[in-house]
XYZ file of C-alpha atoms in Angstrom:
334
model
C 95.999 106.691 85.611
C 95.237 105.845 82.326
C 91.664 104.595 81.510
C 90.882 104.739 84.790
C 87.140 103.842 84.304
C 87.654 100.393 83.261
C 90.103 99.598 86.065
C 87.303 100.732 88.178
C 85.081 98.755 87.064
C 87.053 95.649 86.667
C 87.988 96.588 90.180
C 84.957 96.517 91.889
C 83.595 93.735 89.791
C 86.236 91.596 91.751
C 85.363 92.321 95.598
C 83.858 89.174 96.977
C 80.046 90.473 97.609
C 78.925 87.638 99.847
C 81.984 88.138 102.100
C 81.817 92.113 102.301
C 78.225 91.563 103.164
C 79.093 89.369 105.998
C 81.342 91.795 107.474
C 78.916 94.486 107.225
C 76.509 93.166 109.031
C 78.956 92.069 111.314
C 79.876 95.519 112.114
C 76.100 97.109 111.991
C 77.524 99.061 109.173
C 73.909 99.128 107.281
C 71.875 99.278 110.461
C 69.263 102.104 110.373
C 70.954 103.283 107.118
C 68.493 104.233 104.192
C 70.668 106.079 101.666
C 74.382 105.618 101.179
C 74.769 101.457 101.710
C 78.203 100.461 102.503
C 78.793 99.306 99.385
C 78.233 102.616 98.218
C 80.635 104.077 100.033
C 83.488 101.725 99.354
C 82.892 102.043 95.612
C 82.880 105.824 96.384
C 85.847 105.670 98.128
C 87.844 103.177 95.605
C 86.583 105.253 92.820
C 88.408 108.129 93.945
C 91.434 106.103 94.141
C 91.481 104.782 90.836
C 90.372 108.054 89.359
C 92.694 110.436 91.432
C 89.900 112.307 93.208
C 91.382 114.409 96.334
C 88.230 115.885 97.914
C 84.609 114.788 98.366
C 83.458 117.589 96.207
C 85.616 115.869 93.064
C 84.383 112.350 94.103
C 80.614 113.265 94.182
C 80.750 115.490 90.957
C 82.683 112.165 89.238
C 80.232 109.747 90.382
C 77.387 111.825 89.116
C 79.201 112.478 85.617
C 79.592 108.345 85.439
C 76.165 107.254 86.849
C 75.119 105.500 83.785
C 78.631 103.857 83.881
C 78.640 102.894 87.309
C 74.605 102.197 87.657
C 75.057 98.220 86.909
C 77.779 97.893 89.960
C 75.192 99.404 92.084
C 76.673 102.289 92.736
C 74.478 105.774 92.495
C 75.289 109.446 92.783
C 75.828 110.658 96.456
C 75.453 113.977 98.595
C 78.774 115.277 99.524
C 77.344 115.752 103.131
C 76.029 112.000 103.097
C 79.205 110.504 101.919
C 81.668 112.273 104.746
C 78.985 111.117 107.511
C 79.487 107.728 106.167
C 83.327 107.930 106.548
C 82.948 109.279 109.870
C 80.595 106.733 111.341
C 80.721 103.383 109.395
C 83.057 101.384 111.204
C 86.308 100.979 109.492
C 87.030 97.363 110.650
C 84.877 96.791 107.888
C 87.192 97.520 105.234
C 89.934 96.058 107.148
C 88.112 92.809 107.542
C 87.714 92.845 103.524
C 91.268 94.072 102.820
C 92.243 90.793 104.821
C 89.957 88.383 102.907
C 91.433 89.891 99.317
C 94.680 89.270 100.674
C 93.954 85.998 101.694
C 93.016 85.668 97.445
C 95.973 87.453 96.537
C 98.494 85.149 98.012
C 97.210 82.173 95.445
C 97.528 84.621 92.671
C 101.191 86.105 92.970
C 104.153 84.754 91.324
C 106.820 83.006 93.817
C 109.937 84.528 93.904
C 112.919 81.461 94.248
C 116.072 82.409 96.496
C 118.767 80.530 97.352
C 117.455 79.091 100.314
C 113.812 77.192 101.151
C 113.136 79.400 104.117
C 110.246 81.927 103.839
C 111.846 85.329 103.732
C 109.671 88.157 105.427
C 110.450 91.541 106.348
C 108.898 94.067 109.216
C 108.744 97.589 108.782
C 106.781 100.636 109.413
C 106.217 104.038 107.306
C 104.430 107.347 108.506
C 102.328 109.637 106.861
C 102.300 112.827 107.926
C 99.055 114.978 108.979
C 98.024 118.291 110.701
C 98.141 117.716 114.315
C 96.074 120.588 115.395
C 93.512 119.253 112.496
C 94.054 115.623 113.318
C 94.265 115.849 116.786
C 93.955 112.603 117.690
C 97.178 111.339 115.113
C 99.685 112.116 117.874
C 103.096 111.556 116.690
C 105.999 114.216 118.226
C 105.156 116.872 120.521
C 104.261 119.148 117.405
C 103.667 117.117 114.845
C 100.734 114.413 113.819
C 100.996 111.087 111.457
C 99.635 107.973 110.973
C 101.767 105.001 110.713
C 101.232 101.918 108.429
C 102.895 98.690 109.771
C 103.614 96.107 107.836
C 104.778 92.499 107.514
C 106.198 91.602 103.763
C 106.098 88.557 102.198
C 109.116 88.210 99.805
C 107.694 85.200 98.159
C 105.214 87.007 96.432
C 106.466 90.927 97.176
C 103.023 91.004 99.042
C 101.779 91.992 102.774
C 101.365 89.326 105.116
C 99.725 91.804 107.163
C 99.468 95.412 107.554
C 97.960 97.415 110.801
C 97.433 100.981 110.740
C 97.829 103.137 114.055
C 98.451 106.679 115.429
C 102.303 107.955 114.612
C 103.318 107.450 118.258
C 102.475 103.659 118.608
C 105.739 101.882 118.942
C 106.927 99.656 116.180
C 108.281 96.864 118.589
C 104.948 96.700 120.158
C 103.316 96.207 116.731
C 105.821 93.585 115.737
C 105.383 91.678 119.635
C 101.573 92.014 119.537
C 100.923 91.176 115.593
C 103.796 88.759 114.627
C 102.776 85.212 113.997
C 105.693 83.812 113.744
C 106.332 80.702 111.731
C 109.175 77.890 112.355
C 112.063 77.968 109.977
C 111.218 81.262 108.425
C 113.470 84.523 108.202
C 112.499 87.853 109.917
C 114.795 90.897 108.510
C 114.267 94.265 110.016
C 116.026 97.380 111.043
C 117.728 98.515 114.168
C 114.386 100.257 115.295
C 113.563 96.914 115.983
C 116.058 95.794 118.546
C 114.222 94.193 121.137
C 116.186 91.214 122.561
C 112.271 89.865 123.530
C 111.236 89.925 120.132
C 114.661 88.168 119.031
C 114.163 85.332 121.658
C 110.564 84.533 120.682
C 111.736 84.526 116.960
C 115.006 82.105 117.853
C 112.600 80.055 120.229
C 110.145 79.736 117.711
C 113.044 78.028 115.521
C 113.186 80.444 113.620
C 115.638 83.451 112.222
C 116.428 87.323 112.191
C 118.888 89.270 110.126
C 119.326 92.727 111.707
C 121.667 96.015 111.875
C 123.363 95.984 114.928
C 122.525 98.772 117.189
C 125.963 100.699 118.115
C 124.979 100.510 121.689
C 124.492 97.197 122.124
C 127.545 95.935 123.681
C 129.083 92.024 123.229
C 132.032 90.010 123.273
C 133.568 88.227 120.404
C 134.125 84.886 120.890
C 135.919 83.716 117.510
C 135.597 83.478 113.768
C 132.574 81.468 112.375
C 134.073 81.441 109.082
C 137.421 83.203 107.664
C 136.528 86.622 106.033
C 135.854 86.081 102.324
C 135.178 87.927 98.951
C 132.655 89.550 97.892
C 132.879 92.684 100.177
C 132.656 90.317 103.569
C 134.836 91.936 105.851
C 134.471 89.127 108.945
C 132.116 86.835 109.953
C 132.097 86.086 113.934
C 130.609 84.287 116.530
C 129.550 86.461 119.383
C 128.004 86.796 122.726
C 125.753 89.825 124.002
C 126.282 91.455 127.753
C 123.032 91.496 127.878
C 121.337 88.561 129.792
C 117.964 88.873 127.966
C 119.518 87.236 125.244
C 121.924 84.623 126.164
C 122.283 82.425 122.839
C 125.550 82.994 120.721
C 125.014 84.974 117.365
C 127.090 86.271 114.200
C 127.692 89.216 113.203
C 128.672 89.642 109.829
C 130.500 92.946 108.610
C 130.258 94.054 105.036
C 131.510 97.009 102.880
C 127.821 98.578 101.150
C 129.112 99.339 97.920
C 126.250 102.101 97.713
C 126.993 104.046 100.939
C 130.802 103.274 101.084
C 130.112 102.262 104.915
C 130.974 99.352 106.701
C 127.572 97.637 108.240
C 127.610 94.858 111.093
C 124.439 92.796 110.870
C 123.658 90.179 113.645
C 121.692 86.670 113.196
C 121.045 83.628 115.185
C 121.422 81.893 111.531
C 124.687 79.886 111.634
C 123.867 77.923 108.420
C 123.608 80.129 105.215
C 126.530 81.693 103.839
C 127.856 85.042 105.077
C 127.064 86.297 101.327
C 123.621 85.070 101.584
C 122.654 86.812 104.785
C 124.186 89.944 103.652
C 121.828 89.336 100.497
C 119.077 88.673 102.933
C 119.557 92.154 104.701
C 119.685 94.175 101.417
C 116.149 92.484 100.156
C 114.453 94.252 103.096
C 115.053 97.451 100.767
C 111.922 95.922 99.096
C 109.431 96.752 101.541
C 110.780 100.617 101.517
C 109.861 100.395 97.714
C 106.504 99.029 98.595
C 105.820 101.838 100.956
C 107.261 104.848 97.956
C 104.402 103.560 95.531
C 101.841 103.613 98.144
C 102.793 106.861 98.947
C 103.295 108.097 95.431
C 100.375 106.373 93.685
C 97.623 106.094 96.459
C 95.216 108.781 97.751
C 96.254 108.940 101.218
C 97.907 112.614 101.422
C 95.397 114.529 101.726
C 92.429 112.632 103.635
C 88.315 113.334 103.668
C 87.870 113.475 106.998
C 89.830 114.439 109.808
C 88.219 111.721 112.265
C 89.930 108.217 113.029
C 87.812 106.347 111.481
C 87.310 108.614 108.740
C 91.172 108.563 108.132
C 91.285 104.292 108.725
C 88.451 103.809 106.126
C 90.293 106.001 103.307
C 93.959 104.194 104.147
C 92.383 100.762 104.518
C 90.099 101.220 100.979
C 93.440 102.254 99.499
C 95.200 98.930 100.658
C 92.254 97.089 98.857
C 93.047 98.699 96.065
C 96.363 97.806 95.867
C 95.513 94.511 96.543
C 92.749 94.083 93.732
C 95.383 95.234 90.943
C 96.959 92.187 90.957
C 93.752 90.681 89.268
C 93.526 92.731 86.377
C 95.815 92.125 83.464
C 95.406 94.803 81.630
C 96.863 97.148 84.344
């Protein structure tokens, strides 16, 4: 990152210090601490993100070299063992809370994108970060694989997360969606086949909201008739269907279209009978914005290698990395 020192200085200056100290107190972050306070821990890990440092040694050496530049921000050189202990012990919930506080500020700053419809549009998805199961024994994913998973509800109005949840890799995407999704009336929720759960679909419909998703191959249905005649723009059919599974009893709309990129016929279902088939297809394709967001995180943040192996150390690093992405929107020069 070019001119990382300037970016880092601006970044840390924008952290809401008052609220941060409240979170520290709530989770006893600085209780019995004499040397490395949570503010210094936060600054050290943000410095690692801004400068691309990948190890505790690199962070400690970098802070030592830049001590004169960082002193006015309340930061000071740290010992590697002290920083390692802080990452292991200080509750990651301090930084999770700070992320959500900053996220609420960002929503007022990001430009709003206008769609051809008035409904708020969201996509929910998850992405995994692979880790060695032998080293990170708590991060269970598959029998011989470990992973950390980032679950995210993406707000397409400002192209920012509405919420993020970080879990072990084996935590179900559907479980997080059902537990954490605060369904907002008249909104549209887009997701892939991993979220095929009829209870979730019913909850969205009951809340007077809409969903758009790809139809799972093993989901049986009966065609009730045409919703509208097949149109141009690659739309092959627009039908009214009813699922054979009684867990979702209302009628649905199934739209089949030709995906020009993959040259495949895609079937999507929705409970929205108002918008045009073309608009529904565009909504489904907009889902890829969250994939771009996840790709950017993995390519630009220091989360491929971790500074500690404990769950708390990993969670702290990922939450601070997420804070780093959000505060960048307030730095005009970035």
